[in-house]
mmCIF file of C-alpha atoms and ligand atoms in Angstrom:
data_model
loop_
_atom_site.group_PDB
_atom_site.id
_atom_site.type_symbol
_atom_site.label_atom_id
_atom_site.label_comp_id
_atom_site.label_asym_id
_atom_site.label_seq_id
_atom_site.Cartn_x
_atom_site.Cartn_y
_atom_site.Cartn_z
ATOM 1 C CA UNK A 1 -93.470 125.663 -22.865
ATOM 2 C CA UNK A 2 -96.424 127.327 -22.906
ATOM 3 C CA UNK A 3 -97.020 130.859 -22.629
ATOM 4 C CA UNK A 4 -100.372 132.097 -20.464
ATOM 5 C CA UNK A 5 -101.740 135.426 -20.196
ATOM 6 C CA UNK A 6 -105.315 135.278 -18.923
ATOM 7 C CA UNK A 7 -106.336 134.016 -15.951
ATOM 8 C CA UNK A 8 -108.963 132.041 -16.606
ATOM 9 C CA UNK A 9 -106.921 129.830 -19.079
ATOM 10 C CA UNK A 10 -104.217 129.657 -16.748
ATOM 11 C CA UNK A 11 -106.178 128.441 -13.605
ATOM 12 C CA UNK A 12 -108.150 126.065 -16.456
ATOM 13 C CA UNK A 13 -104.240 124.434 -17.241
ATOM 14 C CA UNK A 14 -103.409 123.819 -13.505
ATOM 15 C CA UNK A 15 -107.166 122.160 -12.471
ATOM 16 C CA UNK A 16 -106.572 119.673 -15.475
ATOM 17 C CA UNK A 17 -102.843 118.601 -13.441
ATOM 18 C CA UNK A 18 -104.274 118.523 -10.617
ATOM 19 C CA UNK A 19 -107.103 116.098 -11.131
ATOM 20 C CA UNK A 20 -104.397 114.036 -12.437
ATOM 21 C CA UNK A 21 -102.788 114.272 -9.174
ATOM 22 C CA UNK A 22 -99.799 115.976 -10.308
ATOM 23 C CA UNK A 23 -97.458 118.429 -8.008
ATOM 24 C CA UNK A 24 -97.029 122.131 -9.029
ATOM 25 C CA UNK A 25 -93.897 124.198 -8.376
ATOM 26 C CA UNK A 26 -94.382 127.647 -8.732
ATOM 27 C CA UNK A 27 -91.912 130.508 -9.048
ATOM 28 C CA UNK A 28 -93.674 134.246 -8.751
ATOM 29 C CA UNK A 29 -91.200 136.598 -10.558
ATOM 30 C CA UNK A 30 -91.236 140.211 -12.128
ATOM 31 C CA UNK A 31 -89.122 139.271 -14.779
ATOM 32 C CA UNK A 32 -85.444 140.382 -16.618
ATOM 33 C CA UNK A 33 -84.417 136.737 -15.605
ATOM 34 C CA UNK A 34 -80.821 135.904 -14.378
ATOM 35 C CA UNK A 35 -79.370 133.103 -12.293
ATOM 36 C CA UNK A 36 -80.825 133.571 -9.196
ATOM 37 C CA UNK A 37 -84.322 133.165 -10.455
ATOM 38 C CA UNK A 38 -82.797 130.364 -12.667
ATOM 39 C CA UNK A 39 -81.901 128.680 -9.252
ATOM 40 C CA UNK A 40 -85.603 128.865 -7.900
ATOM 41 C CA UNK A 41 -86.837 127.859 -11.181
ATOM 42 C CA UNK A 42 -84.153 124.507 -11.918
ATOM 43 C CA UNK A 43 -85.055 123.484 -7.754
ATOM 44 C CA UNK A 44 -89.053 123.627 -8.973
ATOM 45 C CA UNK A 45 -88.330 121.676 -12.202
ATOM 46 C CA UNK A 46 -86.459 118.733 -9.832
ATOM 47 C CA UNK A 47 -88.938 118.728 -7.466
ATOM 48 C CA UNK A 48 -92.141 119.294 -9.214
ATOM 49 C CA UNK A 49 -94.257 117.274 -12.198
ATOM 50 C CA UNK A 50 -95.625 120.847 -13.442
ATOM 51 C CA UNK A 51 -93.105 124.457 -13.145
ATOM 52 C CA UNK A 52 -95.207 127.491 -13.827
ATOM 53 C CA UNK A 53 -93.497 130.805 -13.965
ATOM 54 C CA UNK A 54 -94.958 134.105 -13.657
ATOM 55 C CA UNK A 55 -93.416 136.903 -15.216
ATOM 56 C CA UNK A 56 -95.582 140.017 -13.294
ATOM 57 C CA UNK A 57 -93.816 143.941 -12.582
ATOM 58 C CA UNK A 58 -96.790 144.543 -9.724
ATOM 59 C CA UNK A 59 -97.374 148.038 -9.789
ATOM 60 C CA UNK A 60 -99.173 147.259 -6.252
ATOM 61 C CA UNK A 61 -95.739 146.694 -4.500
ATOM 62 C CA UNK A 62 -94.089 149.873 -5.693
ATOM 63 C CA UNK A 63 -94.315 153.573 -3.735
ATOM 64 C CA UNK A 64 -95.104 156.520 -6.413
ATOM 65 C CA UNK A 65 -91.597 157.594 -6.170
ATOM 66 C CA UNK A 66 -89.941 154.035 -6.756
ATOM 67 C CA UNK A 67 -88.803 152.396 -10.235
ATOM 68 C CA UNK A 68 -92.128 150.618 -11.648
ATOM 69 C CA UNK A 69 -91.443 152.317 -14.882
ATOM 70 C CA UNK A 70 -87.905 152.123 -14.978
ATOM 71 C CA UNK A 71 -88.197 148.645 -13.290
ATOM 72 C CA UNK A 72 -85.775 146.519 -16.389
ATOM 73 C CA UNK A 73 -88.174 144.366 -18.760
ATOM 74 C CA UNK A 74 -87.174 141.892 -21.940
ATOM 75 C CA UNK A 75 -90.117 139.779 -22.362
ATOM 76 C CA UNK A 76 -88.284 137.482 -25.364
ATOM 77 C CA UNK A 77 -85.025 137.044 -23.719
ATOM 78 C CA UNK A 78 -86.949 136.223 -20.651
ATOM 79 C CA UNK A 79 -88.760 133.325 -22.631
ATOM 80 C CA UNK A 80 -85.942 132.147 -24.159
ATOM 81 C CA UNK A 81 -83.977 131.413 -20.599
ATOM 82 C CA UNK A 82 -87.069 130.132 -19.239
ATOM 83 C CA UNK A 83 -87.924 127.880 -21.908
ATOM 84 C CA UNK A 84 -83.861 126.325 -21.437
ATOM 85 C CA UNK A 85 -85.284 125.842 -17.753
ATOM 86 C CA UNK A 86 -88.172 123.543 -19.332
ATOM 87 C CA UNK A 87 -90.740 125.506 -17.749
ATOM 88 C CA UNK A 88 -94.184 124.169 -18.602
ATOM 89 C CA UNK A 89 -95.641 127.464 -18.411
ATOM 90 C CA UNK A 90 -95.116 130.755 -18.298
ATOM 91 C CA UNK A 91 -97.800 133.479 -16.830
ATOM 92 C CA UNK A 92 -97.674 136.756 -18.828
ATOM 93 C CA UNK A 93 -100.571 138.614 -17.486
ATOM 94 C CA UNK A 94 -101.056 142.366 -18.245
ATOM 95 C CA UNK A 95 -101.852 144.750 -15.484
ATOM 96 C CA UNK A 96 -105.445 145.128 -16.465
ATOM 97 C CA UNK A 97 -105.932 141.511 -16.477
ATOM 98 C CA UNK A 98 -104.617 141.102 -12.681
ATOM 99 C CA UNK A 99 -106.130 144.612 -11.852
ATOM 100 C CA UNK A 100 -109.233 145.083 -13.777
ATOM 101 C CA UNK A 101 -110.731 147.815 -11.233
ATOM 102 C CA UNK A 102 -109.584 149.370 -8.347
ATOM 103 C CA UNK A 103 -109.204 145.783 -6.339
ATOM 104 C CA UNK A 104 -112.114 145.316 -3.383
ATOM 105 C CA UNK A 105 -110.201 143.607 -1.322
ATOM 106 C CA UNK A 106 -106.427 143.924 -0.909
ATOM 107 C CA UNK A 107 -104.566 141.824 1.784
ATOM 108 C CA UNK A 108 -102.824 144.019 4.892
ATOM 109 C CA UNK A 109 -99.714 142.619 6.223
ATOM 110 C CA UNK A 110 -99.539 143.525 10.039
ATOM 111 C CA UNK A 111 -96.515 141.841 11.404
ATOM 112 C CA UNK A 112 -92.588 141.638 10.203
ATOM 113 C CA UNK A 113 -93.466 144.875 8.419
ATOM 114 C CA UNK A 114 -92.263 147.988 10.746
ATOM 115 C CA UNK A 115 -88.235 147.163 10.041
ATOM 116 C CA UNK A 116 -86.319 146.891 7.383
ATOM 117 C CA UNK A 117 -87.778 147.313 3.602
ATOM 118 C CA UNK A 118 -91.352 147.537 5.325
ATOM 119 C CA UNK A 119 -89.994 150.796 6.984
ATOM 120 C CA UNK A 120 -88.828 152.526 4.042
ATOM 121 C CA UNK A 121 -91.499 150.790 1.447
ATOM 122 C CA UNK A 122 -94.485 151.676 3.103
ATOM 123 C CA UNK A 123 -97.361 149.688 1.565
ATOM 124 C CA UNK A 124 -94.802 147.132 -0.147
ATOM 125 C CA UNK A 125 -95.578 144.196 1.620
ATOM 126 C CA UNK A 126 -99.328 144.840 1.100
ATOM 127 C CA UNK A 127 -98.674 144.935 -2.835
ATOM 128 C CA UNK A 128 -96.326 142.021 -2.358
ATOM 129 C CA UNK A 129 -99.327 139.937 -0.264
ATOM 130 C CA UNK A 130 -101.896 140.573 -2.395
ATOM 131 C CA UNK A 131 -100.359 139.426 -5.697
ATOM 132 C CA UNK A 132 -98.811 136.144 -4.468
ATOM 133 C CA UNK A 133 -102.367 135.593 -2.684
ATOM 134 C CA UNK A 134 -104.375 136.285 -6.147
ATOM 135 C CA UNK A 135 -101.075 134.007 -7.870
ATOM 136 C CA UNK A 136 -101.468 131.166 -5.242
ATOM 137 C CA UNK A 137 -105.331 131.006 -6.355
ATOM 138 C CA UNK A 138 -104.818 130.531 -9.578
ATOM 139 C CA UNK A 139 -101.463 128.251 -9.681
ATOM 140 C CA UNK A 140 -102.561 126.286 -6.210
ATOM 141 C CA UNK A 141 -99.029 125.238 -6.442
ATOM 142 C CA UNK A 142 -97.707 122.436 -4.074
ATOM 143 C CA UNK A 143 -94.626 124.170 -3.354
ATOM 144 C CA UNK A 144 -93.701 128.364 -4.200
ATOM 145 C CA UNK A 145 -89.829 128.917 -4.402
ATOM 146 C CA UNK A 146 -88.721 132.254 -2.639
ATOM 147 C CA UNK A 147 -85.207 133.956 -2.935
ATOM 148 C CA UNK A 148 -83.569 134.188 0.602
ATOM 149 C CA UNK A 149 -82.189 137.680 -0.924
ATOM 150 C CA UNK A 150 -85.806 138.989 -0.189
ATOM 151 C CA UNK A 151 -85.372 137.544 3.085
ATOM 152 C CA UNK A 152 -88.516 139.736 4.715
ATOM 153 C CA UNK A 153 -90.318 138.971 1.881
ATOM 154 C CA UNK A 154 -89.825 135.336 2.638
ATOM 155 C CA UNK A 155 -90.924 136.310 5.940
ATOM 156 C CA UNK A 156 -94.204 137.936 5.061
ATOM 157 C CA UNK A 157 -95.060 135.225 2.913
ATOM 158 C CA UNK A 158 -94.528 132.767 5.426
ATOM 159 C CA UNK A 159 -96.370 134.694 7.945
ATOM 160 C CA UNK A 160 -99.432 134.850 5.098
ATOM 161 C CA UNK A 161 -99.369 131.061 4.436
ATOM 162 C CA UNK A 162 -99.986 130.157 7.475
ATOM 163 C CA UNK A 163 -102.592 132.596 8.553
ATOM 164 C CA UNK A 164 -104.597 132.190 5.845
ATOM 165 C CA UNK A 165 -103.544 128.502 5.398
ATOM 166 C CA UNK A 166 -102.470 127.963 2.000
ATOM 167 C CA UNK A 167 -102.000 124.348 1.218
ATOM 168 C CA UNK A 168 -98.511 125.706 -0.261
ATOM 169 C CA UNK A 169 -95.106 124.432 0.895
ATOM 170 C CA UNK A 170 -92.610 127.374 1.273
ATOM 171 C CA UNK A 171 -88.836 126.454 -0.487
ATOM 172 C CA UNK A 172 -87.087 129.286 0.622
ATOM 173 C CA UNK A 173 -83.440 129.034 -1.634
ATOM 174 C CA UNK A 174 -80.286 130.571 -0.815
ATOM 175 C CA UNK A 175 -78.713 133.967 -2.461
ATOM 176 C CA UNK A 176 -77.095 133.525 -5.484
ATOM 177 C CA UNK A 177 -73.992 135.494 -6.274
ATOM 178 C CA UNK A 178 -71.700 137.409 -8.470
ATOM 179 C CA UNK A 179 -68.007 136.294 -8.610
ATOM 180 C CA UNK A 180 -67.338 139.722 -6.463
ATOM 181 C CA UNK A 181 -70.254 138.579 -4.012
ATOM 182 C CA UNK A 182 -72.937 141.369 -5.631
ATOM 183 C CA UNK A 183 -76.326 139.033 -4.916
ATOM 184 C CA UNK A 184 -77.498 138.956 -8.331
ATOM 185 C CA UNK A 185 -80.457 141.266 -9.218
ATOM 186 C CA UNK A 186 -82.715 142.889 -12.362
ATOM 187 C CA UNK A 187 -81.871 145.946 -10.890
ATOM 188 C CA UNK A 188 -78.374 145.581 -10.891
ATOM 189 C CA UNK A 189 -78.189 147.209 -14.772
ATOM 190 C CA UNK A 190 -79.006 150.303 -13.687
ATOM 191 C CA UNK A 191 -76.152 150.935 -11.458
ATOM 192 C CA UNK A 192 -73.527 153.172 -13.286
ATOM 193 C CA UNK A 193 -69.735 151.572 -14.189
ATOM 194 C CA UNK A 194 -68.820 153.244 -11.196
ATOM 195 C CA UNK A 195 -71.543 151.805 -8.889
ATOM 196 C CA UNK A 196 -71.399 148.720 -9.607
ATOM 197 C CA UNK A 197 -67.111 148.576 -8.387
ATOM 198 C CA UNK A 198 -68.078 150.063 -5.414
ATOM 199 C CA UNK A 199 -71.202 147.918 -4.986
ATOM 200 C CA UNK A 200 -69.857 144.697 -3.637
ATOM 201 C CA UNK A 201 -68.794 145.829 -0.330
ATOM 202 C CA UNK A 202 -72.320 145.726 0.691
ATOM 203 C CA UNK A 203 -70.727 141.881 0.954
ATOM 204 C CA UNK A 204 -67.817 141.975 1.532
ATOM 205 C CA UNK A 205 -69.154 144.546 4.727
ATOM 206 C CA UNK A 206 -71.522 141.471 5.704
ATOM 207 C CA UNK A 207 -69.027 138.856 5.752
ATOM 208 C CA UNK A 208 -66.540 141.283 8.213
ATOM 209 C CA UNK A 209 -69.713 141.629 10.913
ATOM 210 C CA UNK A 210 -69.824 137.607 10.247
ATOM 211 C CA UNK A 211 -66.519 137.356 11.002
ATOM 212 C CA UNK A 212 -66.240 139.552 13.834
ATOM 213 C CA UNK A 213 -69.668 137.430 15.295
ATOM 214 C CA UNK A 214 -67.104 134.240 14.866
ATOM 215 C CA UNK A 215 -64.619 136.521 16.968
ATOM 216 C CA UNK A 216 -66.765 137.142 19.498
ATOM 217 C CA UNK A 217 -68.639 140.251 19.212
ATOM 218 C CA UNK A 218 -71.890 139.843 20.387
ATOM 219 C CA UNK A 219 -73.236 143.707 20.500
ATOM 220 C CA UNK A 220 -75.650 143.846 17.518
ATOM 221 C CA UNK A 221 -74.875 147.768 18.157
ATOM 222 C CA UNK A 222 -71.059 147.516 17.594
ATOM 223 C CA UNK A 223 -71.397 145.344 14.585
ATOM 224 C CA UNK A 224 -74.108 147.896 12.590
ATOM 225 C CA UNK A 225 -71.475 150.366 13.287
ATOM 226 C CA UNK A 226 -68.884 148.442 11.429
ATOM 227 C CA UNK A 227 -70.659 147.609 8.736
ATOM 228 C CA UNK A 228 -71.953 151.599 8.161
ATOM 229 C CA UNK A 229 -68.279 152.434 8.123
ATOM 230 C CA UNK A 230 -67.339 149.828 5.536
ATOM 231 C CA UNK A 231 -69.697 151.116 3.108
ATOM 232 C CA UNK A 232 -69.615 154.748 3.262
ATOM 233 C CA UNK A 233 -66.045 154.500 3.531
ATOM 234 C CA UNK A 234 -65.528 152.821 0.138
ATOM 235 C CA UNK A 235 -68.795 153.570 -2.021
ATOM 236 C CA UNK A 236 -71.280 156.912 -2.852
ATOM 237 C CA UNK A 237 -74.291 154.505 -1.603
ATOM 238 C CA UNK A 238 -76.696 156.115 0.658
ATOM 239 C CA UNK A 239 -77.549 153.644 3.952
ATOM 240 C CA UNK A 240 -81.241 153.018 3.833
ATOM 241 C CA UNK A 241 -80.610 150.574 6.723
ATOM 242 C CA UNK A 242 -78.051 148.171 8.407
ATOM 243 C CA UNK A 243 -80.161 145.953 11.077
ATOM 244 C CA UNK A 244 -79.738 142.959 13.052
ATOM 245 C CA UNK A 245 -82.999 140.973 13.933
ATOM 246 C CA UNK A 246 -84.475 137.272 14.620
ATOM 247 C CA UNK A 247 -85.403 135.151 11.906
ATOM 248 C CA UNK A 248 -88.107 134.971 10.711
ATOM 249 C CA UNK A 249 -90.148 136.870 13.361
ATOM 250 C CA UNK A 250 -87.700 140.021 12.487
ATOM 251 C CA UNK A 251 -87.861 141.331 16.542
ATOM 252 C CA UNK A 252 -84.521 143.468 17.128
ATOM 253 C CA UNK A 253 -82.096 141.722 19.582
ATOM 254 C CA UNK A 254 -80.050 142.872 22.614
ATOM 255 C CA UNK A 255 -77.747 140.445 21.745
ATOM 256 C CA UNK A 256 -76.159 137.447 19.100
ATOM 257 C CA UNK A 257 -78.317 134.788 19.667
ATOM 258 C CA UNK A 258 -80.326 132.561 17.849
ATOM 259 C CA UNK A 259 -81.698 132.491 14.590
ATOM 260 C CA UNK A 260 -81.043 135.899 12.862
ATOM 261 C CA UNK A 261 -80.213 138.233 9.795
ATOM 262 C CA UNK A 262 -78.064 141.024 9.036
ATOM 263 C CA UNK A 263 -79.617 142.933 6.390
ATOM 264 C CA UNK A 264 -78.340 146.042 4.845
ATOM 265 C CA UNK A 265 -80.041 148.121 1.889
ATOM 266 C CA UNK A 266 -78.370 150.983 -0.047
ATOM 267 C CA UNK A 267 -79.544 153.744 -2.229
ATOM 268 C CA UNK A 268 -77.347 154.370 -5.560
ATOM 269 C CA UNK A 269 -78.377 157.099 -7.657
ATOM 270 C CA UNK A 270 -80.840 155.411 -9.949
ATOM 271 C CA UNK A 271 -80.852 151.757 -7.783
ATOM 272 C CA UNK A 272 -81.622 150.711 -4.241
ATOM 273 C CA UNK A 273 -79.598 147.311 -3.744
ATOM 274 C CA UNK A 274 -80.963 145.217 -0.628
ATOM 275 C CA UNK A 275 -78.549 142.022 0.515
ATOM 276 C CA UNK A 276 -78.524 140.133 3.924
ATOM 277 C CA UNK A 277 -76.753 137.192 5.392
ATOM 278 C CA UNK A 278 -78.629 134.888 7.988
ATOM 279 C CA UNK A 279 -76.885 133.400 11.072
ATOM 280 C CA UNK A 280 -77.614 130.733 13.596
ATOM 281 C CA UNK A 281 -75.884 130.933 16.787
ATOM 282 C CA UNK A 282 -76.179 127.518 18.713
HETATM 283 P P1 AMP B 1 -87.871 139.329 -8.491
HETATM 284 O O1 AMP B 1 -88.038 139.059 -9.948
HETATM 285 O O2 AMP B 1 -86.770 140.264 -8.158
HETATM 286 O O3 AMP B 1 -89.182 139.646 -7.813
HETATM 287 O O4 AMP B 1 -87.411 137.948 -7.878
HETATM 288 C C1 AMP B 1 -88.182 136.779 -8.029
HETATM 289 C C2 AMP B 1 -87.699 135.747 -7.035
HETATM 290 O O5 AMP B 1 -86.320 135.472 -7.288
HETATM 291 C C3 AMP B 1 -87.788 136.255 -5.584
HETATM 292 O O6 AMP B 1 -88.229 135.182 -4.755
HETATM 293 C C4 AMP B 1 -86.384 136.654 -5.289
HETATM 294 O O7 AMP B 1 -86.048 136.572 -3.923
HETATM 295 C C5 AMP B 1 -85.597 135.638 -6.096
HETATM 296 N N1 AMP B 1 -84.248 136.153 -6.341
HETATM 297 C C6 AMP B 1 -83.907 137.339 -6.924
HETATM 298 N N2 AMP B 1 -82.571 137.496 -6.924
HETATM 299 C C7 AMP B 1 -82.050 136.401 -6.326
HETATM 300 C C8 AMP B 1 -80.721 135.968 -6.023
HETATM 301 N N3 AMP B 1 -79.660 136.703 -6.326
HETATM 302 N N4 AMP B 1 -80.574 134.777 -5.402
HETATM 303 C C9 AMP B 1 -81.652 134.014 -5.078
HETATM 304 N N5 AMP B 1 -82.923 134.361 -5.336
HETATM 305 C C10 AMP B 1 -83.118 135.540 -5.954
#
């Protein structure tokens, strides 16, 4: 595995595989690796000739009062997992090297953006849009593996492939999983002892509105209710949100119907967890 953390060597790597015809599977990451992005990363490495990782905390996608510096980083153990992955390469790129001026351009997301994350990140999916746009330049990967646990995210970059028609195939994989049902995440380290027991009702509060949906319940009103309850009634999380849209086009819905997500996020004292389940209702 090689390690890359300029640009212009990077983007000098991927033209030679390409000329040779070879596919590139690309997973974007910020890093403090665990087996969710191992899952991305093993589905690139069966499906691809070349993997490239990036390993980039993009100060672009975080608000002034969010966790960039806090954000968990371990650059060695990090190699380490991703060189057991075989990984061809790994892209280390400072922040002056992706940023080296205030950036001319920067890409606007203008749709899937006023609910969930987008409501309480403002400016997120902007940060998020323009870094995968500048990473899709220089890896012009054949297929770009997305977590379903960012589920808008996977939105917005769908949304920004096809508009401005990246030659990239979206593999959206599915939410891996602690044994309590906690969706695995960097951030989870900073939740205190006491946090992370109460944390996996966020879950456990999904699968109930999933069950009651099986039941019956159709009112996307009555089932937000229920899953509120669950988790102020048995953790000290703060409810960002608890909503119930279409997927992907994230419109709210008078109804169960369709293609759609429950997604819930919750503020801990020094962590904001975000998990979702998606449904399809025939
Ligand atoms: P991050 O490093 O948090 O930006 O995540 C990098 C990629 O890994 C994103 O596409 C995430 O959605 C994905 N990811 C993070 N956690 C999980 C998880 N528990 N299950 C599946 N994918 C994940």
């Amino acid at each position: 595995m090689k390690v890359i953390t300029t640009i212009n060597e990077m983007q000098n790597e991927i033209l030679k595989h390409k000329e040779l015809g070879m596919s590139i599977g690309f997973v974007p990451t910020m890093g403090f690796l665990h087996e969710g992005h191992l899952t991305l990363i093993s589905k690139a490495r069966k499906e691809n000739d070349v993997v490239v990782v990036s390993i980039f905390v993009n100060p672009l996608q975080f608000g002034p009062k969010e966790d960039f510096s806090t954000y968990p980083r371990d650059f060695d153990r990090d190699r380490a997992l991703a060189e057991g992955e075989k990984v061809d390469y790994l892209f280390y790129p400072s922040v002056e090297e992706m940023y080296p001026r205030e950036p001319s351009v920067k890409v606007m997301v203008q749709e899937r953006t006023d609910v969930l994350c987008g409501k309480s990140r403002p400016g997120h999916f902007d940060g998020v849009a323009t870094v995968i746009t500048k990473l899709f330049h220089i890896m012009m990967p054949t297929r770009a593996y997305f977590g379903k646990k960012d589920a808008q995210q996977v939105a917005v970059i769908d949304g920004l492939i096809s508009d401005f028609n990246f030659p990239v195939h979206l593999i959206p994989v599915d939410i891996v999983r602690e044994k309590d049902g906690l969706a695995k995440s960097s951030r989870n380290v900073n939740l205190l002892a006491e946090e992370r027991e109460q944390a996996p009702i966020i879950y456990k509060s999904l699968q109930t509105a999933k069950k009651a949906i099986d039941d019956g319940e159709i009112n996307p009103a009555v089932l937000t209710t229920m899953i509120k309850e669950l988790i102020t009634s048995e953790s000290n999380g703060e409810i960002d949100y608890v909503e119930i849209l279409s997927y992907p086009f994230l419109k709210p819905l008078e109804k169960i119907e369709g293609s759609l997500i429950i997604a819930v996020a919750v503020k801990f004292s020094k962590v904001r967890l975000i998990d979702n389940i998606m449904i399809q209702i025939d």
